Short mmCIF file of C-alpha atoms in Angstrom, two decimals:
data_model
loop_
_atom_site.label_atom_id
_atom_site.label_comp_id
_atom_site.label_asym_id
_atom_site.label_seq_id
_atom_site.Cartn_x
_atom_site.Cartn_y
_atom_site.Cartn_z
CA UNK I 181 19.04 -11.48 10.17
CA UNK I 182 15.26 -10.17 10.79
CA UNK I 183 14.40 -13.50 8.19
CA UNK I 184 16.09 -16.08 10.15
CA UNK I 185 14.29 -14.59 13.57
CA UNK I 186 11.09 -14.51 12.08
CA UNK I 187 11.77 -18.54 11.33
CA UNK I 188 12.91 -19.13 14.42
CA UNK I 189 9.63 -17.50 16.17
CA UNK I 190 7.34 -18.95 13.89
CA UNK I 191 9.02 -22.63 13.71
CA UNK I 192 8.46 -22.23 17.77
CA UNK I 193 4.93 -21.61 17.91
CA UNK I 194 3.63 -24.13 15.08
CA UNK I 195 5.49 -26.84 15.74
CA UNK I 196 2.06 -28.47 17.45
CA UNK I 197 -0.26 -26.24 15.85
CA UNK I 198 0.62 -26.33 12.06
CA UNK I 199 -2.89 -27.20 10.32
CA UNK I 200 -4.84 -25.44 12.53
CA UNK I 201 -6.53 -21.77 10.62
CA UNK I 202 -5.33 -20.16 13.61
CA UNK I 203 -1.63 -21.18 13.20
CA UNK I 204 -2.29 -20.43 9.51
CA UNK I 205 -3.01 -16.85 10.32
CA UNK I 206 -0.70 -15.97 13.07
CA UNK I 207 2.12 -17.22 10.61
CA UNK I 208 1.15 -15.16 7.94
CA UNK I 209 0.74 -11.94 9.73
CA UNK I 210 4.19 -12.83 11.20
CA UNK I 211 5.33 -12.78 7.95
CA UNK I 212 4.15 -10.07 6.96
CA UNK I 213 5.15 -8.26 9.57
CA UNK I 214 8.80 -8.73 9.55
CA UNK I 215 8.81 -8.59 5.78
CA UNK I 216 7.50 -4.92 6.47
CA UNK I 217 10.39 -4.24 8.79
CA UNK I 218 12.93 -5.77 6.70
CA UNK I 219 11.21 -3.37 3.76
CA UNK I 220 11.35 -0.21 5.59
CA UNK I 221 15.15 -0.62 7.03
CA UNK I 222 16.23 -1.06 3.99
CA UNK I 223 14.26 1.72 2.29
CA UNK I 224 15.25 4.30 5.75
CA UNK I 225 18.91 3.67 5.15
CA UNK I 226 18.92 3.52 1.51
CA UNK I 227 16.50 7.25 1.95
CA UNK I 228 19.23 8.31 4.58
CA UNK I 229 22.09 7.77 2.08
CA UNK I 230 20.88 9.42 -1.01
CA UNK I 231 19.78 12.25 1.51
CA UNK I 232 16.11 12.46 0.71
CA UNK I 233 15.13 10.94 4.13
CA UNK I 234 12.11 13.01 4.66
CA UNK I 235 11.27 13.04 1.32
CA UNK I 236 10.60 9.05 1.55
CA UNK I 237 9.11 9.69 4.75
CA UNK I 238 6.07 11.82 3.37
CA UNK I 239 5.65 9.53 0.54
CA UNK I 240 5.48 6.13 2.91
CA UNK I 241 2.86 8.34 4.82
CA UNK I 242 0.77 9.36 2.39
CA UNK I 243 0.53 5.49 0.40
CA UNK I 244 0.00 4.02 4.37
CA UNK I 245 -2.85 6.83 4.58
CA UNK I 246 -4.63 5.72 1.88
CA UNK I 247 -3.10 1.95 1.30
CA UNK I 248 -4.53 0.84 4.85
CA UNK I 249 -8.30 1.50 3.75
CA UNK I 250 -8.43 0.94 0.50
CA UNK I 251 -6.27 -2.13 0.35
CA UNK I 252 -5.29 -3.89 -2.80
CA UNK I 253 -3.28 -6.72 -4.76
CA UNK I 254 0.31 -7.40 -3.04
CA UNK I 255 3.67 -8.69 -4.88
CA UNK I 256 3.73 -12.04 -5.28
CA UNK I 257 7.18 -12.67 -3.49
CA UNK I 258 9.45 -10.58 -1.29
CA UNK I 259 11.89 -10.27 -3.98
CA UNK I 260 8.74 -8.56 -6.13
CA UNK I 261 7.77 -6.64 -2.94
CA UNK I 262 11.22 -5.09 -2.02
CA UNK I 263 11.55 -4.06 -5.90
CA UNK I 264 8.65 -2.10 -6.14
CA UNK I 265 9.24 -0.83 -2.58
CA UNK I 266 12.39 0.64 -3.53
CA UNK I 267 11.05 2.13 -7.22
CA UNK I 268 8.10 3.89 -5.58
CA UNK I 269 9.63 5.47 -2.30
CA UNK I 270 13.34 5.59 -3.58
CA UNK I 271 13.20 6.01 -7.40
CA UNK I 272 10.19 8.05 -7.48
CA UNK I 273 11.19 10.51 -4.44
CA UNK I 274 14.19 11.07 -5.58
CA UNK I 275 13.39 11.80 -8.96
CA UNK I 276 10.31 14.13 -7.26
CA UNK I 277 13.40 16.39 -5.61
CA UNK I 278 15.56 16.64 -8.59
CA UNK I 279 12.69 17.31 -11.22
CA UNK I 280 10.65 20.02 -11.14
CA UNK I 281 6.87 19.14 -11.17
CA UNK I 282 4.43 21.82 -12.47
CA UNK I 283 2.43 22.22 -8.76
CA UNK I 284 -0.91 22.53 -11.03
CA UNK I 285 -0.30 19.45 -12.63
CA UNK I 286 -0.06 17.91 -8.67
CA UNK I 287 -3.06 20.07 -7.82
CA UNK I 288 -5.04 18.36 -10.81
CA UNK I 289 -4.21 14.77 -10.87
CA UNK I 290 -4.67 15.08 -6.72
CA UNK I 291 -8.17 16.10 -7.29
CA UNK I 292 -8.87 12.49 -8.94
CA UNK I 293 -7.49 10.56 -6.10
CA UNK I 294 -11.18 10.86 -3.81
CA UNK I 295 -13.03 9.85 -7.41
CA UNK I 296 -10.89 6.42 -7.61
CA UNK I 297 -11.05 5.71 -4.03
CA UNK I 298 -14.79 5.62 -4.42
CA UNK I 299 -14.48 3.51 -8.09
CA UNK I 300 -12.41 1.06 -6.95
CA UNK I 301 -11.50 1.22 -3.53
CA UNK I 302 -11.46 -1.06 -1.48
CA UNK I 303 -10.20 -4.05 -3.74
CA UNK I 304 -9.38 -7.65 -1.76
CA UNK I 305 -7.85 -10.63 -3.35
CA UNK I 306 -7.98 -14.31 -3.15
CA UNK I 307 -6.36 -14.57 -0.13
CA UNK I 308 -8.03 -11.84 1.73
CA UNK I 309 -11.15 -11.59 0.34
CA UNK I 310 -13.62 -8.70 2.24
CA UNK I 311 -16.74 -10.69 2.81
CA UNK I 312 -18.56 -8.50 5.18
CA UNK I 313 -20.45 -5.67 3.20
CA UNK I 314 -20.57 -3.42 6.48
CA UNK I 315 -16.49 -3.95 6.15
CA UNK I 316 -16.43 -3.11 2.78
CA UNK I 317 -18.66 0.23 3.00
CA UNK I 318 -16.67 1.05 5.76
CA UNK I 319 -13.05 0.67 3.78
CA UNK I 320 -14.53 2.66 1.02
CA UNK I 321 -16.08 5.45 3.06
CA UNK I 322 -12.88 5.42 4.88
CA UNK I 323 -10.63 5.39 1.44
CA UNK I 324 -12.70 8.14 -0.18
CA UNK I 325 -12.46 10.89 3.04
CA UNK I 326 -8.38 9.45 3.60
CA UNK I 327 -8.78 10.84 -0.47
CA UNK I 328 -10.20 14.47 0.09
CA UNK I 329 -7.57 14.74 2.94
CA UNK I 330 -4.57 13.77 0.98
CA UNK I 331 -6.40 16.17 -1.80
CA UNK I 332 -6.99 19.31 0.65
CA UNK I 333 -3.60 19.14 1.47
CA UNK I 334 -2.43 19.08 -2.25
CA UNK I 335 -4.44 22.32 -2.64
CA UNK I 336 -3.16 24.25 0.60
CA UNK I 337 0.46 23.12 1.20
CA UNK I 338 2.19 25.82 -0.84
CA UNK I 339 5.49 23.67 -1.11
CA UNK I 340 5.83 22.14 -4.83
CA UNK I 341 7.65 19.13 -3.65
CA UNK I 342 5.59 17.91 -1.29
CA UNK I 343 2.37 18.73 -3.29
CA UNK I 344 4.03 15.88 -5.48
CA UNK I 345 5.50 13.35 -2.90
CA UNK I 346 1.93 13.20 -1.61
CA UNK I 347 -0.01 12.57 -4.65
CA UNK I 348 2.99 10.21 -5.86
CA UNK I 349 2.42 8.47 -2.58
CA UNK I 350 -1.40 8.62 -2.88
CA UNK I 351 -0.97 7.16 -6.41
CA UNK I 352 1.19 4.41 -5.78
CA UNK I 353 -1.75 3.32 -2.80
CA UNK I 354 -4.59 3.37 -5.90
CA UNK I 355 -2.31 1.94 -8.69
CA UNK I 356 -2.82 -1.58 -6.21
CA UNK I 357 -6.74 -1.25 -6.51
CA UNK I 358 -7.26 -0.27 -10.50
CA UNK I 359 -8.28 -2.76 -12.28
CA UNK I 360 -6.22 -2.70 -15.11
CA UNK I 361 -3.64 -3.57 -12.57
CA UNK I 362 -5.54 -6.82 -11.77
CA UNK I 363 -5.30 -7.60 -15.09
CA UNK I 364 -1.74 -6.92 -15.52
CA UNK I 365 -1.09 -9.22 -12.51
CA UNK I 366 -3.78 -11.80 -14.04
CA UNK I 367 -5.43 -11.38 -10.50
CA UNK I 368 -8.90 -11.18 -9.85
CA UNK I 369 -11.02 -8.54 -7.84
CA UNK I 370 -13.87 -8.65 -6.46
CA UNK I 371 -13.84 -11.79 -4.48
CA UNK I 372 -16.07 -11.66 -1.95
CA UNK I 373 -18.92 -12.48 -4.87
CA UNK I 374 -17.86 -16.27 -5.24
CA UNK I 375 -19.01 -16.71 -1.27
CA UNK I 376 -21.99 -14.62 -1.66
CA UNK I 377 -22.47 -16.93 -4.29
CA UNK I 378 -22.15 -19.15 -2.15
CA UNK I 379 -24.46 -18.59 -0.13
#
């Protein structure tokens, strides 16, 4: 249903306009856009069902937090996309509120998260490279204080599970910027430098 209205909208307003880097770029954040709605229905209802509603909730929140600044590689197809989306705030919630997880252990790994948002974060890829310097110092400085945040409240929320549905969300935002993701995904970072190159 939400694919076949997305068509509809975006068959409507490139019809005339098709090769033009405007049309280009209103079509893909249309498409992105409803493939995020279409993603988050299905993960709400499918949350809703297995009754850990709020537990996806605070997970989605924390990645956003941290995803949004510090950016990252994407899935490759909405197939890919709606996979992962479902193993990292279904799976991986779920499994949060039926296992125990030692709060220390969230309290330690949490403390890394600010470190890797200022290694690697923020990370672009060929289609959306981050040419402006000013931009990038901006994501990262962004990323690492979005990083002692999600830390501090690690440290001072004294419930266990949500200690670990943040850093699991906080975790799954990094895992897109590491590079040893990039090189599972045979994806490059980094590539801004071929147009300062360039130039």
């Amino acid at each position: 249903m939400i694919k076949k209205r997305y068509m509809a909208i975006a068959g409507n307003l490139f019809d005339l306009e098709s090769e033009s880097i405007h049309a280009i770029r209103l079509r893909y954040g249309l498409e992105m856009f409803y493939l995020g709605i279409s993603k988050l229905l299905v993960v709400i209802v499918l949350s809703m069902v297995l009754g850990i509603f709020w537990q996806s909730i605070i997970t989605l929140a924390a990645y956003n937090l941290l995803r949004q600044t510090a950016q990252g590689l994407h899935a490759k197809s909405s197939v890919k996309c709606m996979i992962s989306s479902l193993v990292f705030f279904i799976m991986l919630p779920w499994t949060a509120v039926h296992v125990a997880i030692n709060p220390y252990l969230c309290i330690a790994a949490a403390l890394a998260i600010p470190l890797l948002a200022y290694l690697y974060a923020p990370s672009d890829t060929a289609k959306k490279p981050i040419i402006n310097k000013r931009v990038r110092d901006r994501l990262k400085k962004k990323s690492i204080i979005r990083g002692l945040i999600l830390t501090g409240l690690v440290v001072v929320i004294p419930d266990a599970e949500i200690k670990s549905l943040i850093t699991i969300g906080a975790y799954v935002a990094l895992l897109y910027v590491l590079p040893i993701t990039y090189r599972i995904m045979k994806e490059e970072r980094n590539n801004y430098e071929k147009f300062e190159k360039l130039n």
